[in-house]
Amino acid sequence: MSQTTSHTTTDTTEHEVSSPSLDTGLLEEVLLGRWADTRRVSRALAAEDRFHKIEGLTKEQHRERVLGQLHELVAADAVHRAFPKEFGGQDAPGGNIAAFEELVTADPSLQIKAGVQWGLFGSAVLHLGTEEHHRRFLPGIMDLSVPGAFAMTEIGHGSDVASIGTTATYDPAADEFVLHTPFTAATKRFLGNAAVDGKDAVVFAQLITGGVNHGVHCFYCHLRDDDGQPLPGITIWDDGQKGGLNGIDNGRIAFDSIRIPRTYLLNRYGDVAADGTYTSSIESPGRRFFTMIGTLVQGRVSLSGASVAASKLALIGAVTYGNQRRQFNASSPVEEEVIMDYQLHQRRLIPRLATTVALTFAQEKLLAKFEDVFSGADDSDENRQELETLAAAIKPIATWHALDTLQEAREACGGAGFIAENRFATLRADLDIYVTFEGDNNVLLQLVAKRLLSDFAAEFKDADVGALSRYVASQAQSTVLHRFGLRRAIQSVQDTGDERRSANWFKQTEVQRDLLTDRVRQMVTDVAGELRSVARKPAAEQAATFNEHQHEIIQAATAHAELLIWESFTEALDGVEHAGTRQVLTWLRDVYTLTRIEENLDWYLLNGRISSQRARTLSPYINRLLARLRPLAQDIVDSFGYTADHVRMEVASGAEQLRQEEAMEHYRVLRASSDAPVDEKILLKRRQQERRGRRTER
Amino acid sequence: MSQTTSHTTTDTTEHEVSSPSLDTGLLEEVLLGRWADTRRVSRALAAEDRFHKIEGLTKEQHRERVLGQLHELVAADAVHRAFPKEFGGQDAPGGNIAAFEELVTADPSLQIKAGVQWGLFGSAVLHLGTEEHHRRFLPGIMDLSVPGAFAMTEIGHGSDVASIGTTATYDPAADEFVLHTPFTAATKRFLGNAAVDGKDAVVFAQLITGGVNHGVHCFYCHLRDDDGQPLPGITIWDDGQKGGLNGIDNGRIAFDSIRIPRTYLLNRYGDVAADGTYTSSIESPGRRFFTMIGTLVQGRVSLSGASVAASKLALIGAVTYGNQRRQFNASSPVEEEVIMDYQLHQRRLIPRLATTVALTFAQEKLLAKFEDVFSGADDSDENRQELETLAAAIKPIATWHALDTLQEAREACGGAGFIAENRFATLRADLDIYVTFEGDNNVLLQLVAKRLLSDFAAEFKDADVGALSRYVASQAQSTVLHRFGLRRAIQSVQDTGDERRSANWFKQTEVQRDLLTDRVRQMVTDVAGELRSVARKPAAEQAATFNEHQHEIIQAATAHAELLIWESFTEALDGVEHAGTRQVLTWLRDVYTLTRIEENLDWYLLNGRISSQRARTLSPYINRLLARLRPLAQDIVDSFGYTADHVRMEVASGAEQLRQEEAMEHYRVLRASSDAPVDEKILLKRRQQERRGRRTER
């Protein structure tokens, strides 16, 4: 099971281990991580034909197929891990997400529709409802006899959920809430399970009782009668064809003053008594809102994980094809180059491979934090906030990375990458929406930035004015030093032009940590300084200043996310004892880190963190690392542990290799035969030589 | 018709014209360019329902619709501009492409299928065939009674066409060529019109006569009988579902020693006499090959233009929506922010708007060059090569830009961007293949780089060794200067921290030209130096050195393309006399240029071209330019001149504005009414104040 492959690297100038033996079996285990067994169970299901996407179906056919698959998942006991044991679940929130992530390899529509039913609709009842709701609603949700919609997003409000327009007004005379859509923009939109399948829904609305709006709360609500017709007062539209995920029946819902029992309020964090009195265990409406919304973080976590899985499929396809496909014969008159040998191809695929491995570890850390909070092992406020920040940081990076990797892999396979059977294009189309739903990536990064800024502010909360001004002064001084590039002047002189010493510097764990951490700190400090200068100005002016630095703020949040990913990778390295495997993973970590630094090299130069001398050695060093990893690329993608039934790409099937061999054999036989045609170029050269010969004789 | 809109900019620190009045009618004319009339005619057709893509069709339905549309284009006399007048054409190659570009707004499948029929299949007969072929084949091609495939690409060879495996062996006894697919990889693939509609084809094959392979030539060939069945010896497969362009019936074709008349060789550049003697007007087989392939450059030209058109649609959608959509209320407790006011949104959309305008002018220049060559006005070898290099430079930038812009626009519209009716996602899916077909973008950029390197070498062809070594020495010295950042040391001190002076520097045309030109020159010089050092080494070693610098080579080619685009923009500016319009275009040019420089700022710093002091002012200056262009963004996209019938996006329909107004009106009425619910937050604050009050009283 555990295979060891040995590769000799030609470049040992930096005194690396010269021939790392990669234990692919071990690497597979390391990448599978804590929930390896659960992942294997879920992958076994995802390998079955019955769960696979069929390309070219109409949306009606695709929707029907996916609904059927959801029922099969129930029968296979594959989707209840997060639910309480008393209802037949396993109380295993982390394992549940690990299992869901793997479903993306079968069909992203299947993953997302399952996510709507059990991850959103079911989770809302579980986490926002109380015992009575659990007893009454969970069984039907879990066995899919009650498909349901998660009615949060409205046409007018997606990212700013606190401002949704739907109202739930309590009527004490009837002991009922009146659910209402007061204007078009308050229509619920993009809801999976709404257009066709949903019988019930959880609906987010402004809770109004006794003339007071207590903010957004979640309500249970029936949508359709037993014949599948919308109930009186409910209007439903189909969102129609989408850019992808057409196996899901997204739709719009509007409520015309429909009535639901008072007890349909999912009342874990806020309740209304029969007389209309509102009570909540959380006094601050803001904190209450974020607590309620925070229970839904698992959507982000699972999108991030599914994106990592899809990136792996893309790289298995492109690396396998890149190792078999040949084109142009620059270095030999007979044999064509294997395209993976081109530096550009290495540049296109190997950094993405490194980032995918990095994100695997980051996702593992995110899942562990999620398990901690949702299992109750540590569900302190602080830990919940950390989980939310971590998810808000990793999800944007992972989902954008998947789109980028699927696209680069598709282009790296040329026209073949565009054929649906090779799945790059269609996976990309399905995953496209991952970057804006369950939290728009840019909005999430802004949340991360705000957290960084408030942490920064908290450091100085109790400081007296003197301390603060001293800090600002020391910051200013450091800025001056950076501005003049003097800070590391001595270092610059020391390492002028010595590439080996420079590479040794770049690959040090502490150096990498300092470079990534310094960047986040400095960027946050810079922005905080700008914001502090208007702290006592009117809100509009503060907002304007924030806006003037929004681009930098997003960059700071991205830098923070990259640091968190680096930390996960570096922690994971510590756990790998096998020297060869650890070496290969270290190279991958270094490629991940150094390409991030290369990407932001101007910042490091301008802020005096890297000298020009060292900066100049960075790209060549990365290129050498890529060449070193190049012979290991196939082993690494093989260690992702997906089988042909998960990959399902012609480019990864070995067919290209067989075609290459057939063609080479044809030419070998032809060259050996007497009637092989001569190349005109050779004849022409001969004729020219004869002419020159004649001239010389004359 | 010509409207003038006036905007006042708030920031005039750099002494810009303070309120540029943009003449939108004039801007529309400038952007429509030389072939304005033709574009208008083609746009009028593209606005008609019958040519519009319907989302959600099966590939069979879509293919049938597009074939029907092609017949309607013939009836509308819309596709024959490039053909000779004697056959009913207009001998107007440039106008023909301008017209084709616009069809992408109706349906990219329509544009590409028309391109296959008349741009590839028809063009091959026109440019590679001779009079007899024209008389015999052009009428059927032009009136679409003979749909045809362009059978060049094979499974095994896409980019390296010279190495295709299909053979056409002359049999003098029968006066026929034998067309044959000798192994699987030589199967023709990805051919539009092959799977269903193609009656005939032009087939590229190695021409073998008298035991000599004269390289790739093009042959006419019949594919199917009158019942649509493949002729004996011809096997055809359907390429099936694709990532996009499913209105086109791409397929594979294999030939089992089928026979075609000798005269079916399209013999403009090479002929075989009845006795098997080969003759050609071009002695060098290499030059002959590139001449033949070069006639097909129009595919690249029209993909580039269509990509610019698609980018415009994307920006019309996203900018219009960005000006209406509101989300979050940072600066006002009542009104939500228009999302286009967010700096990040400006950063996401306006540089892409600037690049789209830049590419409009670059495409105009490319079309003019194309017209020059193909009209015969200047079809010298040198001009042909310039055309090919220009097309190879612009096509990658334009096609990647379209994918990037469609994606960013889709994300900027959130979930609405993913709904098929808003077209971002489906246009992107259709245009995806543009980056790898008709010349893979990376391969094209490598062609550009090779041209740059050979131009560089040519400069020193006649130089004696002394001159060359002096040159190398002076280069080395300049490298040393850059390495130590000394070259512009005096300049650095002069402009320390003076943002105004720095901005004045960045916006100078000559400075921009120097910065962009210097980068190309230096990068080419650097790579050429590395290549020269192995010039006398074995081919394999030379190839290895080339490969070790492939990443830089592609970067140099990209830098060259960006310079060419800048030159087109700057030349176009010279022709605009209206001061306000010229000012707005100049800002756009500056945003295009400065974001390119910002993207490569590390290079400019490391090579001493921009001082750290100036570099630090660059991003803030760009942000100020974006804020200045922000109020003009709608006028600019409106000046693209597309109507609602071209755009066909709900996000650009004004519906969002109506919904916002309805919601605002609802809240206005509610606030005025007596039973408006109070916000719990306000009550809570009041209660806290009361408590504090009581404490104070005590």
mmCIF file of C-alpha atoms in Angstrom, chain B residues 515-624:
data_model
loop_
_atom_site.group_PDB
_atom_site.id
_atom_site.type_symbol
_atom_site.label_atom_id
_atom_site.label_comp_id
_atom_site.label_asym_id
_atom_site.label_seq_id
_atom_site.Cartn_x
_atom_site.Cartn_y
_atom_site.Cartn_z
ATOM 1 C CA LEU B 515 8.834 52.938 -19.019
ATOM 2 C CA LEU B 516 7.022 50.465 -21.257
ATOM 3 C CA THR B 517 9.697 50.451 -23.975
ATOM 4 C CA ASP B 518 12.597 50.159 -21.544
ATOM 5 C CA ARG B 519 11.019 47.111 -20.004
ATOM 6 C CA VAL B 520 10.656 45.278 -23.318
ATOM 7 C CA ARG B 521 14.186 46.225 -24.410
ATOM 8 C CA GLN B 522 15.794 45.250 -21.153
ATOM 9 C CA MET B 523 13.955 41.954 -20.892
ATOM 10 C CA VAL B 524 14.805 41.007 -24.467
ATOM 11 C CA THR B 525 18.419 42.048 -23.950
ATOM 12 C CA ASP B 526 18.654 39.972 -20.772
ATOM 13 C CA VAL B 527 17.276 36.837 -22.410
ATOM 14 C CA ALA B 528 19.285 37.377 -25.599
ATOM 15 C CA GLY B 529 22.436 37.578 -23.502
ATOM 16 C CA GLU B 530 21.666 34.211 -21.934
ATOM 17 C CA LEU B 531 20.911 32.672 -25.315
ATOM 18 C CA ARG B 532 24.028 34.148 -26.902
ATOM 19 C CA SER B 533 26.156 32.490 -24.262
ATOM 20 C CA VAL B 534 25.133 29.077 -25.625
ATOM 21 C CA ALA B 535 24.830 30.047 -29.305
ATOM 22 C CA ARG B 536 27.638 27.714 -30.344
ATOM 23 C CA LYS B 537 26.592 24.847 -28.083
ATOM 24 C CA PRO B 538 24.653 21.748 -29.258
ATOM 25 C CA ALA B 539 20.971 22.227 -30.087
ATOM 26 C CA ALA B 540 19.852 20.361 -26.976
ATOM 27 C CA GLU B 541 21.805 22.708 -24.740
ATOM 28 C CA GLN B 542 20.457 25.753 -26.551
ATOM 29 C CA ALA B 543 16.948 24.404 -26.142
ATOM 30 C CA ALA B 544 17.559 23.802 -22.449
ATOM 31 C CA THR B 545 18.755 27.381 -21.973
ATOM 32 C CA PHE B 546 15.766 28.709 -23.874
ATOM 33 C CA ASN B 547 13.530 26.595 -21.656
ATOM 34 C CA GLU B 548 15.159 27.869 -18.474
ATOM 35 C CA HIS B 549 14.097 31.360 -19.524
ATOM 36 C CA GLN B 550 10.720 30.518 -21.006
ATOM 37 C CA HIS B 551 8.840 32.213 -18.202
ATOM 38 C CA GLU B 552 10.794 35.461 -18.745
ATOM 39 C CA ILE B 553 10.387 35.107 -22.510
ATOM 40 C CA ILE B 554 6.617 35.013 -22.190
ATOM 41 C CA GLN B 555 6.757 38.003 -19.844
ATOM 42 C CA ALA B 556 8.819 39.935 -22.384
ATOM 43 C CA ALA B 557 6.308 39.153 -25.132
ATOM 44 C CA THR B 558 3.457 40.253 -22.902
ATOM 45 C CA ALA B 559 5.290 43.476 -22.117
ATOM 46 C CA HIS B 560 5.723 44.032 -25.869
ATOM 47 C CA ALA B 561 2.013 43.466 -26.471
ATOM 48 C CA GLU B 562 1.182 45.949 -23.726
ATOM 49 C CA LEU B 563 3.468 48.494 -25.355
ATOM 50 C CA LEU B 564 1.772 47.989 -28.739
ATOM 51 C CA ILE B 565 -1.614 48.504 -27.135
ATOM 52 C CA TRP B 566 -0.351 51.648 -25.420
ATOM 53 C CA GLU B 567 0.932 52.968 -28.747
ATOM 54 C CA SER B 568 -2.441 52.411 -30.409
ATOM 55 C CA PHE B 569 -4.181 54.247 -27.589
ATOM 56 C CA THR B 570 -1.735 57.142 -27.678
ATOM 57 C CA GLU B 571 -2.004 57.472 -31.469
ATOM 58 C CA ALA B 572 -5.783 57.475 -31.179
ATOM 59 C CA LEU B 573 -5.610 60.273 -28.606
ATOM 60 C CA ASP B 574 -3.817 62.462 -31.124
ATOM 61 C CA GLY B 575 -6.857 62.318 -33.375
ATOM 62 C CA VAL B 576 -9.329 63.537 -30.758
ATOM 63 C CA GLU B 577 -9.641 67.306 -30.823
ATOM 64 C CA HIS B 578 -12.507 67.841 -28.400
ATOM 65 C CA ALA B 579 -10.714 68.763 -25.169
ATOM 66 C CA GLY B 580 -13.081 67.161 -22.660
ATOM 67 C CA THR B 581 -13.338 63.893 -24.544
ATOM 68 C CA ARG B 582 -9.615 63.845 -25.014
ATOM 69 C CA GLN B 583 -9.139 64.420 -21.282
ATOM 70 C CA VAL B 584 -11.363 61.496 -20.377
ATOM 71 C CA LEU B 585 -9.620 59.246 -22.884
ATOM 72 C CA THR B 586 -6.259 60.386 -21.536
ATOM 73 C CA TRP B 587 -7.294 59.404 -18.011
ATOM 74 C CA LEU B 588 -8.355 56.016 -19.343
ATOM 75 C CA ARG B 589 -5.031 55.652 -21.145
ATOM 76 C CA ASP B 590 -3.234 56.586 -17.950
ATOM 77 C CA VAL B 591 -5.215 54.063 -15.907
ATOM 78 C CA TYR B 592 -4.422 51.379 -18.493
ATOM 79 C CA THR B 593 -0.720 52.233 -18.466
ATOM 80 C CA LEU B 594 -0.262 52.795 -14.772
ATOM 81 C CA THR B 595 -2.073 49.631 -13.724
ATOM 82 C CA ARG B 596 0.268 47.730 -16.089
ATOM 83 C CA ILE B 597 3.226 49.385 -14.387
ATOM 84 C CA GLU B 598 1.734 48.770 -10.935
ATOM 85 C CA GLU B 599 1.366 45.101 -11.865
ATOM 86 C CA ASN B 600 5.090 44.940 -12.698
ATOM 87 C CA LEU B 601 6.307 47.420 -10.148
ATOM 88 C CA ASP B 602 8.845 44.988 -8.706
ATOM 89 C CA TRP B 603 10.553 44.845 -12.113
ATOM 90 C CA TYR B 604 10.716 48.620 -12.352
ATOM 91 C CA LEU B 605 12.141 48.851 -8.844
ATOM 92 C CA LEU B 606 14.672 46.074 -9.333
ATOM 93 C CA ASN B 607 15.811 47.531 -12.632
ATOM 94 C CA GLY B 608 16.152 51.055 -11.334
ATOM 95 C CA ARG B 609 13.524 52.470 -13.671
ATOM 96 C CA ILE B 610 11.322 53.898 -10.925
ATOM 97 C CA SER B 611 12.588 55.142 -7.589
ATOM 98 C CA SER B 612 11.021 53.850 -4.382
ATOM 99 C CA GLN B 613 9.831 57.379 -3.685
ATOM 100 C CA ARG B 614 7.885 57.562 -6.918
ATOM 101 C CA ALA B 615 6.743 53.960 -6.733
ATOM 102 C CA ARG B 616 5.033 54.668 -3.430
ATOM 103 C CA THR B 617 2.878 57.360 -5.017
ATOM 104 C CA LEU B 618 1.703 55.156 -7.881
ATOM 105 C CA SER B 619 -1.204 53.249 -6.299
ATOM 106 C CA PRO B 620 -2.642 56.321 -4.564
ATOM 107 C CA TYR B 621 -2.467 58.210 -7.878
ATOM 108 C CA ILE B 622 -4.254 55.378 -9.668
ATOM 109 C CA ASN B 623 -6.936 55.447 -6.958
ATOM 110 C CA ARG B 624 -7.422 59.165 -7.533
#
